[in-house]
PDB file of C-alpha atoms in Angstrom:
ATOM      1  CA  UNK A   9       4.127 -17.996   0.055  1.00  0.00           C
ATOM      2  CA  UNK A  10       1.137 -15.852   0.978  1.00  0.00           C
ATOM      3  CA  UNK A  11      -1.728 -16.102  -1.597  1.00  0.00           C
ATOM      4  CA  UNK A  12      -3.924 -12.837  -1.995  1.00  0.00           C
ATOM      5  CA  UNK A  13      -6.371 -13.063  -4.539  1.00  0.00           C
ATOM      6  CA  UNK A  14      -8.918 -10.364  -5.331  1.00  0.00           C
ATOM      7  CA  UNK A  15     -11.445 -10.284  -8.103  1.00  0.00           C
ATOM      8  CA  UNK A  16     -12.688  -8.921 -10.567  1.00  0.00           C
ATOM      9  CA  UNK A  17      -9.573  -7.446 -11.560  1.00  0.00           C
ATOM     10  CA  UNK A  18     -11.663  -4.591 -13.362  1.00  0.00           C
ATOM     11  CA  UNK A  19     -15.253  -3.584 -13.090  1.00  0.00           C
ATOM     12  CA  UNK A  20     -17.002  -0.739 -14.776  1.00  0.00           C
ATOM     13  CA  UNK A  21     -20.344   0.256 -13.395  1.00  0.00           C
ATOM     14  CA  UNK A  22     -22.832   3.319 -13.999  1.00  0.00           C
ATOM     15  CA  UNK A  23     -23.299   5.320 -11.508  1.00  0.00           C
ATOM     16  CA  UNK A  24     -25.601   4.706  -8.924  1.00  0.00           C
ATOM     17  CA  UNK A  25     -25.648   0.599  -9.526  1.00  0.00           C
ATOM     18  CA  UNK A  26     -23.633  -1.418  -5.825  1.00  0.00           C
ATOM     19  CA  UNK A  27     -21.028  -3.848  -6.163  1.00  0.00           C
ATOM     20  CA  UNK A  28     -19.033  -6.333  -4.645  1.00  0.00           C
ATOM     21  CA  UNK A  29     -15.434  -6.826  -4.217  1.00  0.00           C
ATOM     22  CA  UNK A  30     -13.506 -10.190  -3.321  1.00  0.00           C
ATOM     23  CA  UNK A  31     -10.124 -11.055  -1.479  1.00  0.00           C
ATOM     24  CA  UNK A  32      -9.286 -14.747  -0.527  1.00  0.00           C
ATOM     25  CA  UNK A  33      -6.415 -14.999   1.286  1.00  0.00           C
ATOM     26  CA  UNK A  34      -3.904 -17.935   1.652  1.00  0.00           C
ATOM     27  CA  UNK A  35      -4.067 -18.893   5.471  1.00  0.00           C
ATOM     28  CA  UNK A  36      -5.204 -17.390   8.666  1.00  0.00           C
ATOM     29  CA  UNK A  37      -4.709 -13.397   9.240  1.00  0.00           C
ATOM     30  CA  UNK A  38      -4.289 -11.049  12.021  1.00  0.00           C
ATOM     31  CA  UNK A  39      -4.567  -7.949   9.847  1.00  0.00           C
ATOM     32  CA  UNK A  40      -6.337  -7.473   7.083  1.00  0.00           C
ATOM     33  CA  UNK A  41      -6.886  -3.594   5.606  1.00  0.00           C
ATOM     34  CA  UNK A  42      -8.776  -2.766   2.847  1.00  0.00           C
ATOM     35  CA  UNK A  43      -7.505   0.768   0.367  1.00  0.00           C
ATOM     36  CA  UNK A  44      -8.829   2.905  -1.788  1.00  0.00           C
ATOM     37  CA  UNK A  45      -6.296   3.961  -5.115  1.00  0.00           C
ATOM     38  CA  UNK A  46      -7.886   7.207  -6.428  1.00  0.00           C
ATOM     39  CA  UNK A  47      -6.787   8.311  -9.750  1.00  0.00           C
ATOM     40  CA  UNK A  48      -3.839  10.992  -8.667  1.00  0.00           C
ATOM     41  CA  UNK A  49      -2.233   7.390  -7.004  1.00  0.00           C
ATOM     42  CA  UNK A  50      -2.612   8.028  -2.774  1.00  0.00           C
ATOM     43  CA  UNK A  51      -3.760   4.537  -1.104  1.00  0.00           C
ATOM     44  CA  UNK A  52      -6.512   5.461   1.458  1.00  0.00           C
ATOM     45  CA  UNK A  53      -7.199   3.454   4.249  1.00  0.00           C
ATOM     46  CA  UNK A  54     -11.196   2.231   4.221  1.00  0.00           C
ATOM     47  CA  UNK A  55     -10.926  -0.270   6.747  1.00  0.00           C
ATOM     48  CA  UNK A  56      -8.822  -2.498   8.648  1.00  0.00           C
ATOM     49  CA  UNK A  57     -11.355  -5.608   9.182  1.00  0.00           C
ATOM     50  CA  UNK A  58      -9.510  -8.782  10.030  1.00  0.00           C
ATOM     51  CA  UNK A  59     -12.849 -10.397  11.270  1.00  0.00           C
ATOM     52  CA  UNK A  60     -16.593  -9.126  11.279  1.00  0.00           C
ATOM     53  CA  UNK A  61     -18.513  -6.511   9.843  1.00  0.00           C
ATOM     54  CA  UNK A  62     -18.147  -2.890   9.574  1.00  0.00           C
ATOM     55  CA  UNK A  63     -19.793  -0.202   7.758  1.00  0.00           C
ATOM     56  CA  UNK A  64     -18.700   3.783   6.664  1.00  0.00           C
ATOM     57  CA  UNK A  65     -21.403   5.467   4.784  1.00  0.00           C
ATOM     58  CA  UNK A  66     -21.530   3.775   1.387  1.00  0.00           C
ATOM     59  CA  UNK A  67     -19.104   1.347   2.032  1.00  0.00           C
ATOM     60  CA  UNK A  68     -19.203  -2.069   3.581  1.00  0.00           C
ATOM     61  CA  UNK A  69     -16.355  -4.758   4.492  1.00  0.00           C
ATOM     62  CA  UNK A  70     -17.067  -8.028   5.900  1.00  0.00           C
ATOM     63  CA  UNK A  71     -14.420 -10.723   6.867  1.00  0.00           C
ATOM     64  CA  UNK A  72     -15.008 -14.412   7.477  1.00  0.00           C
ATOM     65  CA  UNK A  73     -11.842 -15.203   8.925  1.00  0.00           C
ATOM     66  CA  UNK A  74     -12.544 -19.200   9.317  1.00  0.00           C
ATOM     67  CA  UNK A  75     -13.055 -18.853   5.273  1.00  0.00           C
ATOM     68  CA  UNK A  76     -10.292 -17.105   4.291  1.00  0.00           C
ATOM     69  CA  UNK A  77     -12.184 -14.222   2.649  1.00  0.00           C
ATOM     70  CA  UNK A  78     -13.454 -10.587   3.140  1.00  0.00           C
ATOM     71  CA  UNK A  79     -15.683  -8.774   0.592  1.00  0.00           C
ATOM     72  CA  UNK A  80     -16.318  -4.754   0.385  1.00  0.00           C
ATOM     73  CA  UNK A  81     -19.625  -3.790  -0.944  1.00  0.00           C
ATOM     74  CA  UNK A  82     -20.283  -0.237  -2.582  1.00  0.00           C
ATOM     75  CA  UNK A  83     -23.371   0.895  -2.874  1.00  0.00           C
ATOM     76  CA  UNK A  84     -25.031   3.750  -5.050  1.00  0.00           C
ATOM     77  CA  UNK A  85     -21.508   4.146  -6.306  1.00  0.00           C
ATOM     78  CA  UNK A  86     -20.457   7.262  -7.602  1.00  0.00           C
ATOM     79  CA  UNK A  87     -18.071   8.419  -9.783  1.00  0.00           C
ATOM     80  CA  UNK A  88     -15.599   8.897  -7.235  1.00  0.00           C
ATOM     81  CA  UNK A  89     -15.861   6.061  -6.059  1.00  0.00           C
ATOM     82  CA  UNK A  90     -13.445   5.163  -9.398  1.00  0.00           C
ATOM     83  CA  UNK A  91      -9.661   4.130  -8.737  1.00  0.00           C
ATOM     84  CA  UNK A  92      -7.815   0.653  -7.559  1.00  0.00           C
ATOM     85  CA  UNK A  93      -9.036  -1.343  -4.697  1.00  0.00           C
ATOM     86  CA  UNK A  94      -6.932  -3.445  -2.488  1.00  0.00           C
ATOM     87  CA  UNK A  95      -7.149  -5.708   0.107  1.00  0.00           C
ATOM     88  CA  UNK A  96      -3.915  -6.407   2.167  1.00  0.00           C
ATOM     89  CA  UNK A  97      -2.790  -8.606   4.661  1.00  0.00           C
ATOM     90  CA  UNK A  98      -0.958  -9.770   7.530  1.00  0.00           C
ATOM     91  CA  UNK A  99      -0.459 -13.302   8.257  1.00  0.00           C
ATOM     92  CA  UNK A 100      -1.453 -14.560  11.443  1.00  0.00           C
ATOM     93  CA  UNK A 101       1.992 -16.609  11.669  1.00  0.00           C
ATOM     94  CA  UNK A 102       4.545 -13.770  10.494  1.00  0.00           C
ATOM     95  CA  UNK A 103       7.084 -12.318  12.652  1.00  0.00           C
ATOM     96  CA  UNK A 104       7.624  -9.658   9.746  1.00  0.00           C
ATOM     97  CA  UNK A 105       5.927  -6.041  10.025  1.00  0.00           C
ATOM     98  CA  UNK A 106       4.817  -5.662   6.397  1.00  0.00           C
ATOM     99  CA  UNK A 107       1.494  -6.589   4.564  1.00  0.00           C
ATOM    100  CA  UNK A 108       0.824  -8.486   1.506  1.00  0.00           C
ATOM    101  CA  UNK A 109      -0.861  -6.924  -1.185  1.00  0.00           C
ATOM    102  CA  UNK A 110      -3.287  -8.502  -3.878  1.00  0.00           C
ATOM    103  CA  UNK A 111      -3.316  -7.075  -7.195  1.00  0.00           C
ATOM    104  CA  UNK A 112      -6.284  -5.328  -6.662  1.00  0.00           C
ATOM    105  CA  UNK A 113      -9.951  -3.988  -8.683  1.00  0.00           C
ATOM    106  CA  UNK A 114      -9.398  -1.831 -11.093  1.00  0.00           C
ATOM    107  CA  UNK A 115     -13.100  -0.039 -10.779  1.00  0.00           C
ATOM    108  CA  UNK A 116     -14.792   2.927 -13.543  1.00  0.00           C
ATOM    109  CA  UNK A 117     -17.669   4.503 -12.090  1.00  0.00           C
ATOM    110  CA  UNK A 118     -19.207   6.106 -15.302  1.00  0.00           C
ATOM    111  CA  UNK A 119     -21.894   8.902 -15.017  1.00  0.00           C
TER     112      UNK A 119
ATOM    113  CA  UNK B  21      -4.674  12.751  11.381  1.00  0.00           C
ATOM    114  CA  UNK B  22      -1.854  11.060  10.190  1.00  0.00           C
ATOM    115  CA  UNK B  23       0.656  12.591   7.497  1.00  0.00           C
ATOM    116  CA  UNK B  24       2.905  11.159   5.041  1.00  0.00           C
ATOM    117  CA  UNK B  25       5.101  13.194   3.128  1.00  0.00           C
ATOM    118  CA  UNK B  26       7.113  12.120   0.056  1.00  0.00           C
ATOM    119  CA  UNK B  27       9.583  14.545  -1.435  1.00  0.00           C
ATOM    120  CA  UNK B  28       8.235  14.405  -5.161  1.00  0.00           C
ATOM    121  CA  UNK B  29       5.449  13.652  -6.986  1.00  0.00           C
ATOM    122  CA  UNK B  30       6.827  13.163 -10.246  1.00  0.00           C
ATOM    123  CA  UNK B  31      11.005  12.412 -11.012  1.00  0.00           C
ATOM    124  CA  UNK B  32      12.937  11.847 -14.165  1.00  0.00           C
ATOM    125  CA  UNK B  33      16.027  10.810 -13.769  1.00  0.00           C
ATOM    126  CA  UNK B  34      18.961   9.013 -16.065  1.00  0.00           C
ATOM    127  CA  UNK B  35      20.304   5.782 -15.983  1.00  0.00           C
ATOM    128  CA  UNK B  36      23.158   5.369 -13.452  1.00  0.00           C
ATOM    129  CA  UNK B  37      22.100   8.516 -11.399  1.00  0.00           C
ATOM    130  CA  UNK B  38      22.050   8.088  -7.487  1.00  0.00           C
ATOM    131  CA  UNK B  39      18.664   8.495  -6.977  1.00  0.00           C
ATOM    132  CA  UNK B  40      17.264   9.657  -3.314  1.00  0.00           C
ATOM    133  CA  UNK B  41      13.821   9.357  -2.153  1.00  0.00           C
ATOM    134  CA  UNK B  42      12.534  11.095   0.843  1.00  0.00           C
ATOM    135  CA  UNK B  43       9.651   9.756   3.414  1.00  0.00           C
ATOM    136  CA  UNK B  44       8.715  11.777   6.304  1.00  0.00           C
ATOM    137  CA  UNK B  45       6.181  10.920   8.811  1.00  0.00           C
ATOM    138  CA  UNK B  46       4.628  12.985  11.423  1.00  0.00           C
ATOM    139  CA  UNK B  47       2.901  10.888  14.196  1.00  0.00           C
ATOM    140  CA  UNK B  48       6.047   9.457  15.555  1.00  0.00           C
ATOM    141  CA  UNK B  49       5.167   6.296  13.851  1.00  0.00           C
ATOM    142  CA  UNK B  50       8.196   3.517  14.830  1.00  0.00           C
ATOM    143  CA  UNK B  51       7.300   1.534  11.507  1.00  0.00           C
ATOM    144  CA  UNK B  52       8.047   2.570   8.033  1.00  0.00           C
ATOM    145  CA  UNK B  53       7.926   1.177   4.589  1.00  0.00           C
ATOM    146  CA  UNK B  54       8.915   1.644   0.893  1.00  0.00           C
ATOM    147  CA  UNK B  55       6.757   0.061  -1.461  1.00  0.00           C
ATOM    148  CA  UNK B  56       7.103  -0.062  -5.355  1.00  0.00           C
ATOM    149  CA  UNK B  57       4.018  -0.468  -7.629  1.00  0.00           C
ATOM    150  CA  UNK B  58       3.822  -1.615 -10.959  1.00  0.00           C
ATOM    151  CA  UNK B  59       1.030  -2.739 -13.449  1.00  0.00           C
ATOM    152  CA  UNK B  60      -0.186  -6.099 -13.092  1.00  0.00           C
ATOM    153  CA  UNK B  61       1.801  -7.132  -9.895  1.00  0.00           C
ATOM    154  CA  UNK B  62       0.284  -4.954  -7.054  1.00  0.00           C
ATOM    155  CA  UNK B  63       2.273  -3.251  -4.233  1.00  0.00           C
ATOM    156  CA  UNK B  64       6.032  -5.211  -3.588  1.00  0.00           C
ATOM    157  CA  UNK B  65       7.778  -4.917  -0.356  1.00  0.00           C
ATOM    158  CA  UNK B  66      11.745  -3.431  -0.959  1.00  0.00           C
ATOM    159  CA  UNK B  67      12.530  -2.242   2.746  1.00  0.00           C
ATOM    160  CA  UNK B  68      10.962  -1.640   6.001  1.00  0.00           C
ATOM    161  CA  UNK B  69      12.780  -0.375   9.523  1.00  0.00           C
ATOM    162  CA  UNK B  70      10.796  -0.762  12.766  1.00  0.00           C
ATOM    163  CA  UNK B  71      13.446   1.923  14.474  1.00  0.00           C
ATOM    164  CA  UNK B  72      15.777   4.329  14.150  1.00  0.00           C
ATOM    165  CA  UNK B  73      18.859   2.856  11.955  1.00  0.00           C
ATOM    166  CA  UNK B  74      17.174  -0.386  12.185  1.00  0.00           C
ATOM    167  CA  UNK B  75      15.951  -2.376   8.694  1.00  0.00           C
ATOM    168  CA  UNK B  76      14.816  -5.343   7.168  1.00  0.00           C
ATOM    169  CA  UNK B  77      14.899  -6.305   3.512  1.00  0.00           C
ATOM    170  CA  UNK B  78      11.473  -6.850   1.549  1.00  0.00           C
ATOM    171  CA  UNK B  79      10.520  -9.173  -0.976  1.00  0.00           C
ATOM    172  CA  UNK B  80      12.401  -7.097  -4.030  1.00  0.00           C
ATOM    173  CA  UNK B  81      15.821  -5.325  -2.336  1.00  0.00           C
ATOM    174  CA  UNK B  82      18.037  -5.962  -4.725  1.00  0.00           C
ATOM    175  CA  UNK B  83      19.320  -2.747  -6.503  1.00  0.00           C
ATOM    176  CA  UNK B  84      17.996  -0.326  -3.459  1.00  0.00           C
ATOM    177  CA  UNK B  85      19.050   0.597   0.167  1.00  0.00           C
ATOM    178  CA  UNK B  86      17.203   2.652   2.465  1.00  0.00           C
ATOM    179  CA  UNK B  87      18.643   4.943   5.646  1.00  0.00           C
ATOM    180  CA  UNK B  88      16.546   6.390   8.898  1.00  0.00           C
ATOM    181  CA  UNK B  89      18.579   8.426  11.311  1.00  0.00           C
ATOM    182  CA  UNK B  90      15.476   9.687  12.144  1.00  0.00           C
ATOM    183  CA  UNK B  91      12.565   8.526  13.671  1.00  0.00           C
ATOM    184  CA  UNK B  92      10.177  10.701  10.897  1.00  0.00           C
ATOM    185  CA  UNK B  93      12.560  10.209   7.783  1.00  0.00           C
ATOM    186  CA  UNK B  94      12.965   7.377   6.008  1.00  0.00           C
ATOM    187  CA  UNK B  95      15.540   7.528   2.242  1.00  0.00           C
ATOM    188  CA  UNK B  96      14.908   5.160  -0.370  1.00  0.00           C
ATOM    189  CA  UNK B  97      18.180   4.846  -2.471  1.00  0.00           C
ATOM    190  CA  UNK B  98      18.675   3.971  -5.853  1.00  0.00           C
ATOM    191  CA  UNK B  99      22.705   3.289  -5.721  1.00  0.00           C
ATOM    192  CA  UNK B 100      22.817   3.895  -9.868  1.00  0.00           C
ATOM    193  CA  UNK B 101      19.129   4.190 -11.354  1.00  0.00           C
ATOM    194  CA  UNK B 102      18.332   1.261 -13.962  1.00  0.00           C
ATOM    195  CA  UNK B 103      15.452   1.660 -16.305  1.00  0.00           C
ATOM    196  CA  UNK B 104      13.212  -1.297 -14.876  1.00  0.00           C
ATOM    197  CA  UNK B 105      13.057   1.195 -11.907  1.00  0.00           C
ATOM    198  CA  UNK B 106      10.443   3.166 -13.170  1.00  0.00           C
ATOM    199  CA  UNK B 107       7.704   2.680 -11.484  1.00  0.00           C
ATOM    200  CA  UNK B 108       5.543   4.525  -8.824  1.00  0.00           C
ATOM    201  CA  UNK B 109       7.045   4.116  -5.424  1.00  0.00           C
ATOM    202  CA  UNK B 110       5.005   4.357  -2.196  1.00  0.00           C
ATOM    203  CA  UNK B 111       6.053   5.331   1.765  1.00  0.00           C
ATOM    204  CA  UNK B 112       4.037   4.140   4.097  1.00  0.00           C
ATOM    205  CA  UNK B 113       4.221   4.307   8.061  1.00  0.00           C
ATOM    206  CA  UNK B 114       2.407   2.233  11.444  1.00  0.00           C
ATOM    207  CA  UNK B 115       2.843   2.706  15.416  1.00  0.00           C
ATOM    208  CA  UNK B 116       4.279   0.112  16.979  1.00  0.00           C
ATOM    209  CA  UNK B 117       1.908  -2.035  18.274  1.00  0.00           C
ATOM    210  CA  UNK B 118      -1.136  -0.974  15.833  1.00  0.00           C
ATOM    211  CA  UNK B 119      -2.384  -2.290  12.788  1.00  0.00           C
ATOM    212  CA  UNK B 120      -3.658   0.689  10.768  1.00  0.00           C
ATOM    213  CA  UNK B 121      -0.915   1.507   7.592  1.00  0.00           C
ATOM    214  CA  UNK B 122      -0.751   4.602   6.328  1.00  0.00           C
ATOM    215  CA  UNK B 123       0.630   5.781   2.760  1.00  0.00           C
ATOM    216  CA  UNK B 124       2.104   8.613   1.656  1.00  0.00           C
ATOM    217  CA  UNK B 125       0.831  10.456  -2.100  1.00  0.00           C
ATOM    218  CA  UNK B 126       3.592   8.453  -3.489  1.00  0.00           C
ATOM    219  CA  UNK B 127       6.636   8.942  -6.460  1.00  0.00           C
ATOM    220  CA  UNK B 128       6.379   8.486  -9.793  1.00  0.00           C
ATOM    221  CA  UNK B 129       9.980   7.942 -10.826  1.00  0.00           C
ATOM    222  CA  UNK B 130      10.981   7.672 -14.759  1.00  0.00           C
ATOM    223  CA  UNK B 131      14.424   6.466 -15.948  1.00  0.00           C
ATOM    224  CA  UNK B 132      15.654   6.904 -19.011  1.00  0.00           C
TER     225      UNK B 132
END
């Protein structure tokens, strides 16, 4: 079955310090969307990236597609920044509608 | 910008209740979803529909069914609750043809 893999699984940083988040994925993708959890539970969409670079404010996401991985950088993070991130995916070979979700980073921005 | 709507935040209900969730989109979206979420094992599939009465079972059906007679409502069902349905349960919706998904604030559903 698909394989989404992200890591760490937790990460507590103080504010202000960047980071990096990993997802390898299983097999070749035609979607890939990366979500941020905040605390009160709503999934927000950051980016959907399922090759190249892209960049909103803070936040980063790069994809390399012919690796099987995308990371998403924060930088300066803030305590908002706190929550669940996950990566999610689409393979490049399913008929289906629906993406697969890893178990995402479980990230504490502390002040 | 897009809006998903979820009938409750927060639900407690007892064990063999019929339990009904609401999901209502309003961007005319032909794809919805209903998601469950538990610690440790990420976001699971149960049911999508990519029309109007049309559905498709997930990765973890089994004790739910869903119903859309409308293209902006989609029911989650919980025939006769169980406790291992607790658990936070998540609508999501997608045009046709796109790839952006879209979540709704989600349900937080306790049975007892």
């Amino acid at each position: 079955g698909i394989q989404v893999e992200q890591s760490p699984p937790d990460l507590i940083l103080q504010e202000g310090a960047n980071s990096t988040l990993r997802c390898n994925f299983s097999d070749s993708v035609n979607n890939l969307q990366w979500f941020h959890q905040n605390p009160w539970g709503q999934l927000i969409n950051l980016f959907y990236i399922p090759s190249g670079t892209k960049q909103n404010g803070r936040l980063s996401a790069t994809t390399v597609a012919t690796e099987r991985y995308s990371l998403l950088y924060i930088s300066s993070s803030q305590t908002t920044d706190s929550g669940v991130y996950f990566c999610a995916v689409k393979l490049d070979g399913n008929s289906g509608y629906a993406l697969n979700f890893g178990k995402g980073t479980s990230l504490l921005v502390t002040p | 910008d897009v809006k998903v709507t979820q009938s409750s935040r927060y639900l407690v209900k007892r064990t063999g209740e019929k339990v009904f969730l609401e999901c209502v989109q309003d961007m005319d979206h032909e794809n919805m979803f209903w998601y469950r979420q538990d610690p440790g094992l990420g976001l699971r599939l149960i049911y999508f529909s990519y029309d109007v009465k049309m559905k498709e079972k997930g990765d973890i059906p089994e004790g739910y069914s869903v119903s859309r007679e409308k293209k902006e409502r989609f029911s989650l069902i919980l025939e006769s609750a169980s406790t291992n349905q607790t658990s936070m349960y998540l609508c999501a919706s997608r045009a046709g043809g796109a790839y952006e998904q879209y979540f709704g604030p989600g349900t937080r559903l306790t049975v007892t």
